[in-house]
Amino acid sequence: MSWTDERVEVLKKMWGEGQSASQIAKELGGVTRNAVIGKVHRLGLSNRTTTGAAKPDAKAAAPSAPKKPSKPKAAPPKAAAKVAEPAPVAEPETEVEVEAKPIPKSPARRAIIPAGQPLPPQPSNNEISAEALAKVSEIEKKAKRLTLMELTERTCKWPVGDPATDDFWFCGLPTQSGKPYCEAHVGVAFQPMSSRRDRKR
DNA sequence: CCCTGATTCGC
DNA sequence: GCGAATCAGG
């Protein structure tokens, strides 16, 4: 695989969105996360302040080559700008000036749940600790939002949203330990059967 | 152990 | 330029 313009585009986009290198690699396919990281660095976009990492001195000591500030090249000859630019169909338009940039987000709410389908383990307001619930909604902001295909053995499989809706995804955060869910979701998924007071014993 | 990104260096 | 190997941190 090679770094075509499209692939670089995806790389830039996802990296900008804060996706991890491994996720980007999976998305692109045919490359490892190392490749992605290498490319990211070569492209010059690196800083993102996530997990600390940067040890110039370790095994191979070759510190005599400082950084060279990349030259700001402007005006790439290649036609770019295809990001979400739909339908270049021939249009009898007289004005090309269309600066209307509506938010691409159009949540068409239609929460329709197929009857008879077992609902996902969404936390009902039962006896789940308020803390756990709060924690859940908290981490859902940071969820990886994986699709079904992207789930692995160690990604949280907690479903979020309605399966019948567009915004349905899986948490995707790292599982805590052999559990199918991340820490926060484990908290609400596995209730320590508390309500079971020793009835007759 | 799992993950993360950073760096080096042979290709 | 590329990315596996390696390192280092969480």
mmCIF file of C-alpha atoms (C1' of nucleotides) in Angstrom:
data_model
loop_
_atom_site.group_PDB
_atom_site.id
_atom_site.type_symbol
_atom_site.label_atom_id
_atom_site.label_comp_id
_atom_site.label_asym_id
_atom_site.label_seq_id
_atom_site.Cartn_x
_atom_site.Cartn_y
_atom_site.Cartn_z
ATOM 1 C CA MET A 1 0.000 0.000 0.000
ATOM 2 C CA SER A 2 1.162 3.488 -0.634
ATOM 3 C CA TRP A 3 0.225 6.838 0.706
ATOM 4 C CA THR A 4 -2.082 8.130 -1.916
ATOM 5 C CA ASP A 5 -3.681 11.500 -1.594
ATOM 6 C CA GLU A 6 -6.884 9.970 -0.417
ATOM 7 C CA ARG A 7 -5.243 7.896 2.230
ATOM 8 C CA VAL A 8 -3.277 10.862 3.465
ATOM 9 C CA GLU A 9 -6.504 12.777 3.603
ATOM 10 C CA VAL A 10 -8.070 10.164 5.790
ATOM 11 C CA LEU A 11 -4.990 10.084 7.912
ATOM 12 C CA LYS A 12 -5.020 13.824 8.440
ATOM 13 C CA LYS A 13 -8.694 13.879 9.140
ATOM 14 C CA MET A 14 -8.718 11.075 11.651
ATOM 15 C CA TRP A 15 -5.555 12.227 13.323
ATOM 16 C CA GLY A 16 -7.072 15.648 13.642
ATOM 17 C CA GLU A 17 -10.106 14.108 15.191
ATOM 18 C CA GLY A 18 -7.959 12.564 17.800
ATOM 19 C CA GLN A 19 -8.224 9.035 16.585
ATOM 20 C CA SER A 20 -5.409 6.795 17.614
ATOM 21 C CA ALA A 21 -2.829 5.619 15.174
ATOM 22 C CA SER A 22 -3.996 2.064 15.454
ATOM 23 C CA GLN A 23 -7.531 3.027 14.666
ATOM 24 C CA ILE A 24 -6.414 4.992 11.675
ATOM 25 C CA ALA A 25 -4.372 2.043 10.553
ATOM 26 C CA LYS A 26 -7.367 -0.217 10.832
ATOM 27 C CA GLU A 27 -9.485 2.221 8.922
ATOM 28 C CA LEU A 28 -7.008 2.550 6.132
ATOM 29 C CA GLY A 29 -6.059 -1.046 6.041
ATOM 30 C CA GLY A 30 -2.841 -2.420 4.700
ATOM 31 C CA VAL A 31 -0.791 -0.450 7.132
ATOM 32 C CA THR A 32 0.238 -0.814 10.706
ATOM 33 C CA ARG A 33 -0.046 1.800 13.328
ATOM 34 C CA ASN A 34 3.688 2.260 13.057
ATOM 35 C CA ALA A 35 3.281 3.191 9.456
ATOM 36 C CA VAL A 36 0.622 5.657 10.403
ATOM 37 C CA ILE A 37 2.717 7.193 13.104
ATOM 38 C CA GLY A 38 5.700 7.355 10.828
ATOM 39 C CA LYS A 39 3.652 9.109 8.207
ATOM 40 C CA VAL A 40 2.194 11.468 10.733
ATOM 41 C CA HIS A 41 5.633 12.522 11.725
ATOM 42 C CA ARG A 42 6.823 12.862 8.199
ATOM 43 C CA LEU A 43 3.864 15.033 7.489
ATOM 44 C CA GLY A 44 4.885 17.209 10.338
ATOM 45 C CA LEU A 45 1.689 16.922 12.290
ATOM 46 C CA SER A 46 2.499 15.237 15.482
ATOM 47 C CA ASN A 47 1.748 17.031 18.677
ATOM 48 C CA ARG A 48 -1.483 16.024 20.122
ATOM 49 C CA THR A 49 -0.763 15.659 23.784
ATOM 50 C CA THR A 50 -2.032 12.291 24.628
ATOM 51 C CA THR A 51 -0.046 9.637 26.297
ATOM 52 C CA GLY A 52 3.342 10.940 27.098
ATOM 53 C CA ALA A 53 6.069 9.718 24.884
ATOM 54 C CA ALA A 54 9.262 11.203 23.698
ATOM 55 C CA LYS A 55 12.581 9.886 24.606
ATOM 56 C CA PRO A 56 15.195 10.936 22.118
ATOM 57 C CA ASP A 57 17.914 9.172 23.969
ATOM 58 C CA ALA A 58 17.656 5.484 24.464
ATOM 59 C CA LYS A 59 19.450 2.851 22.526
ATOM 60 C CA ALA A 60 20.630 4.571 19.455
ATOM 61 C CA ALA A 61 22.415 7.704 20.394
ATOM 62 C CA ALA A 62 22.629 9.923 17.387
ATOM 63 C CA PRO A 63 21.797 13.334 18.672
ATOM 64 C CA SER A 64 23.743 15.370 16.191
ATOM 65 C CA ALA A 65 20.851 16.053 13.930
ATOM 66 C CA PRO A 66 18.520 18.685 15.254
ATOM 67 C CA LYS A 67 15.155 19.310 13.791
ATOM 68 C CA LYS A 68 14.732 21.039 10.535
ATOM 69 C CA PRO A 69 11.709 23.213 10.418
ATOM 70 C CA SER A 70 9.686 22.061 7.499
ATOM 71 C CA LYS A 71 9.382 24.510 4.685
ATOM 72 C CA PRO A 72 5.972 25.977 4.436
ATOM 73 C CA LYS A 73 4.988 25.065 0.948
ATOM 74 C CA ALA A 74 1.925 26.781 -0.260
ATOM 75 C CA ALA A 75 -0.399 26.260 -3.150
ATOM 76 C CA PRO A 76 -0.203 22.582 -3.901
ATOM 77 C CA PRO A 77 -0.533 22.014 -7.627
ATOM 78 C CA LYS A 78 -2.941 19.224 -7.133
ATOM 79 C CA ALA A 79 -6.554 20.026 -6.931
ATOM 80 C CA ALA A 80 -7.615 19.391 -3.424
ATOM 81 C CA ALA A 81 -10.728 20.104 -1.495
ATOM 82 C CA LYS A 82 -12.854 17.109 -1.920
ATOM 83 C CA VAL A 83 -13.687 16.818 1.650
ATOM 84 C CA ALA A 84 -17.360 16.293 1.851
ATOM 85 C CA GLU A 85 -17.965 17.928 -1.427
ATOM 86 C CA PRO A 86 -20.930 16.105 -2.779
ATOM 87 C CA ALA A 87 -22.426 15.900 -6.164
ATOM 88 C CA PRO A 88 -20.379 17.780 -8.670
ATOM 89 C CA VAL A 89 -23.159 17.195 -11.080
ATOM 90 C CA ALA A 90 -23.526 19.701 -13.851
ATOM 91 C CA GLU A 91 -25.704 22.384 -12.509
ATOM 92 C CA PRO A 92 -27.090 25.325 -14.427
ATOM 93 C CA GLU A 93 -26.034 27.663 -11.757
ATOM 94 C CA THR A 94 -25.266 31.238 -12.439
ATOM 95 C CA GLU A 95 -23.603 32.011 -9.187
ATOM 96 C CA VAL A 96 -20.776 29.980 -7.944
ATOM 97 C CA GLU A 97 -20.614 31.832 -4.727
ATOM 98 C CA VAL A 98 -22.249 29.549 -2.316
ATOM 99 C CA GLU A 99 -20.938 30.103 1.097
ATOM 100 C CA ALA A 100 -23.808 28.473 2.785
ATOM 101 C CA LYS A 101 -22.209 26.012 5.099
ATOM 102 C CA PRO A 102 -24.959 24.391 7.045
ATOM 103 C CA ILE A 103 -23.961 22.114 9.782
ATOM 104 C CA PRO A 104 -23.541 18.692 8.250
ATOM 105 C CA LYS A 105 -25.105 17.266 11.288
ATOM 106 C CA SER A 106 -28.744 16.571 10.831
ATOM 107 C CA PRO A 107 -29.947 14.333 13.556
ATOM 108 C CA ALA A 108 -33.043 12.794 12.155
ATOM 109 C CA ARG A 109 -34.471 11.490 15.284
ATOM 110 C CA ARG A 110 -36.503 8.493 14.760
ATOM 111 C CA ALA A 111 -36.230 6.303 17.717
ATOM 112 C CA ILE A 112 -38.057 3.317 16.518
ATOM 113 C CA ILE A 113 -37.385 0.119 18.240
ATOM 114 C CA PRO A 114 -38.448 -3.014 16.523
ATOM 115 C CA ALA A 115 -41.036 -4.718 18.603
ATOM 116 C CA GLY A 116 -40.060 -7.936 20.139
ATOM 117 C CA GLN A 117 -36.409 -7.112 20.000
ATOM 118 C CA PRO A 118 -34.482 -7.446 23.175
ATOM 119 C CA LEU A 119 -33.313 -4.043 24.156
ATOM 120 C CA PRO A 120 -29.648 -3.428 24.625
ATOM 121 C CA PRO A 121 -28.555 -3.294 28.189
ATOM 122 C CA GLN A 122 -29.235 0.356 28.527
ATOM 123 C CA PRO A 123 -29.238 1.284 32.113
ATOM 124 C CA SER A 124 -32.696 1.722 33.372
ATOM 125 C CA ASN A 125 -33.305 3.840 36.352
ATOM 126 C CA ASN A 126 -33.328 0.886 38.541
ATOM 127 C CA GLU A 127 -30.955 0.532 41.344
ATOM 128 C CA ILE A 128 -27.820 1.475 39.593
ATOM 129 C CA SER A 129 -25.693 3.819 41.526
ATOM 130 C CA ALA A 130 -26.035 7.368 40.367
ATOM 131 C CA GLU A 131 -22.309 7.551 40.320
ATOM 132 C CA ALA A 132 -22.014 4.762 37.842
ATOM 133 C CA LEU A 133 -24.575 6.351 35.599
ATOM 134 C CA ALA A 134 -22.856 9.676 35.743
ATOM 135 C CA LYS A 135 -19.602 7.994 34.947
ATOM 136 C CA VAL A 136 -21.135 6.337 31.955
ATOM 137 C CA SER A 137 -22.479 9.474 30.417
ATOM 138 C CA GLU A 138 -19.177 11.022 31.131
ATOM 139 C CA ILE A 139 -17.104 8.494 29.295
ATOM 140 C CA GLU A 140 -19.485 8.262 26.428
ATOM 141 C CA LYS A 141 -18.129 11.573 25.373
ATOM 142 C CA LYS A 142 -14.749 9.987 25.027
ATOM 143 C CA ALA A 143 -15.999 6.776 23.555
ATOM 144 C CA LYS A 144 -14.298 5.595 20.446
ATOM 145 C CA ARG A 145 -17.637 5.173 18.767
ATOM 146 C CA LEU A 146 -16.770 1.976 17.054
ATOM 147 C CA THR A 147 -18.909 0.138 14.617
ATOM 148 C CA LEU A 148 -19.750 -3.477 15.034
ATOM 149 C CA MET A 149 -16.962 -4.453 12.714
ATOM 150 C CA GLU A 150 -14.400 -2.510 14.628
ATOM 151 C CA LEU A 151 -14.967 -4.226 17.889
ATOM 152 C CA THR A 152 -12.178 -6.397 19.116
ATOM 153 C CA GLU A 153 -11.670 -8.657 22.038
ATOM 154 C CA ARG A 154 -10.594 -5.801 24.192
ATOM 155 C CA THR A 155 -12.842 -2.992 23.139
ATOM 156 C CA CYS A 156 -15.849 -2.158 25.181
ATOM 157 C CA LYS A 157 -18.911 -3.625 23.550
ATOM 158 C CA TRP A 158 -21.366 -1.412 25.287
ATOM 159 C CA PRO A 159 -23.934 -0.200 22.809
ATOM 160 C CA VAL A 160 -24.866 3.431 22.802
ATOM 161 C CA GLY A 161 -27.871 4.917 21.183
ATOM 162 C CA ASP A 162 -30.634 3.238 19.314
ATOM 163 C CA PRO A 163 -29.781 0.498 16.875
ATOM 164 C CA ALA A 164 -32.555 1.851 14.718
ATOM 165 C CA THR A 165 -30.959 5.240 14.596
ATOM 166 C CA ASP A 166 -28.063 6.637 12.740
ATOM 167 C CA ASP A 167 -26.053 7.407 15.766
ATOM 168 C CA PHE A 168 -25.621 4.008 17.152
ATOM 169 C CA TRP A 169 -22.204 2.878 18.123
ATOM 170 C CA PHE A 170 -20.237 0.893 20.589
ATOM 171 C CA CYS A 171 -18.232 2.424 23.344
ATOM 172 C CA GLY A 172 -14.969 0.959 22.153
ATOM 173 C CA LEU A 173 -12.892 2.073 25.068
ATOM 174 C CA PRO A 174 -10.388 -0.416 26.404
ATOM 175 C CA THR A 175 -11.953 -3.177 28.388
ATOM 176 C CA GLN A 176 -10.981 -3.412 31.934
ATOM 177 C CA SER A 177 -9.930 -6.997 32.174
ATOM 178 C CA GLY A 178 -11.322 -9.831 30.187
ATOM 179 C CA LYS A 179 -14.656 -8.155 30.647
ATOM 180 C CA PRO A 180 -16.661 -7.236 27.611
ATOM 181 C CA TYR A 181 -16.951 -3.669 28.775
ATOM 182 C CA CYS A 182 -14.782 -0.831 29.850
ATOM 183 C CA GLU A 183 -14.462 0.062 33.452
ATOM 184 C CA ALA A 184 -17.341 2.465 33.580
ATOM 185 C CA HIS A 185 -19.698 0.189 31.735
ATOM 186 C CA VAL A 186 -18.712 -2.774 33.771
ATOM 187 C CA GLY A 187 -19.962 -0.760 36.674
ATOM 188 C CA VAL A 188 -23.474 -0.690 35.369
ATOM 189 C CA ALA A 189 -23.410 -3.967 33.530
ATOM 190 C CA PHE A 190 -22.468 -6.171 36.383
ATOM 191 C CA GLN A 191 -24.554 -5.246 39.283
ATOM 192 C CA PRO A 192 -23.474 -6.922 42.404
ATOM 193 C CA MET A 193 -26.740 -8.561 43.150
ATOM 194 C CA SER A 194 -27.517 -6.278 45.944
ATOM 195 C CA SER A 195 -31.235 -6.236 45.855
ATOM 196 C CA ARG A 196 -31.107 -9.835 46.744
ATOM 197 C CA ARG A 197 -31.228 -9.511 50.410
ATOM 198 C CA ASP A 198 -30.958 -12.756 52.145
ATOM 199 C CA ARG A 199 -34.635 -13.354 52.090
ATOM 200 C CA LYS A 200 -35.050 -16.431 54.111
ATOM 201 C CA ARG A 201 -32.007 -17.738 55.548
ATOM 202 C "C1'" DC B 1 -1.048 -7.323 29.723
ATOM 203 C "C1'" DC B 2 -3.234 -3.949 27.261
ATOM 204 C "C1'" DC B 3 -2.803 0.363 25.111
ATOM 205 C "C1'" DT B 4 -0.559 4.866 23.383
ATOM 206 C "C1'" DG B 5 2.798 7.795 20.477
ATOM 207 C "C1'" DA B 6 8.059 8.743 19.429
ATOM 208 C "C1'" DT B 7 12.281 7.648 17.444
ATOM 209 C "C1'" DT B 8 15.761 5.338 14.881
ATOM 210 C "C1'" DC B 9 17.571 3.418 10.953
ATOM 211 C "C1'" DG B 10 17.953 0.005 7.194
ATOM 212 C "C1'" DC B 11 15.740 -0.413 3.162
ATOM 213 C "C1'" DG C 1 9.811 8.145 1.757
ATOM 214 C "C1'" DC C 2 8.632 4.193 4.193
ATOM 215 C "C1'" DG C 3 7.760 1.367 8.269
ATOM 216 C "C1'" DA C 4 9.481 -2.528 11.492
ATOM 217 C "C1'" DA C 5 11.750 -2.569 15.548
ATOM 218 C "C1'" DT C 6 12.320 -0.553 19.504
ATOM 219 C "C1'" DC C 7 11.569 2.441 23.282
ATOM 220 C "C1'" DA C 8 8.960 4.678 26.815
ATOM 221 C "C1'" DG C 9 4.809 6.041 29.332
ATOM 222 C "C1'" DG C 10 -0.017 5.159 31.029
#
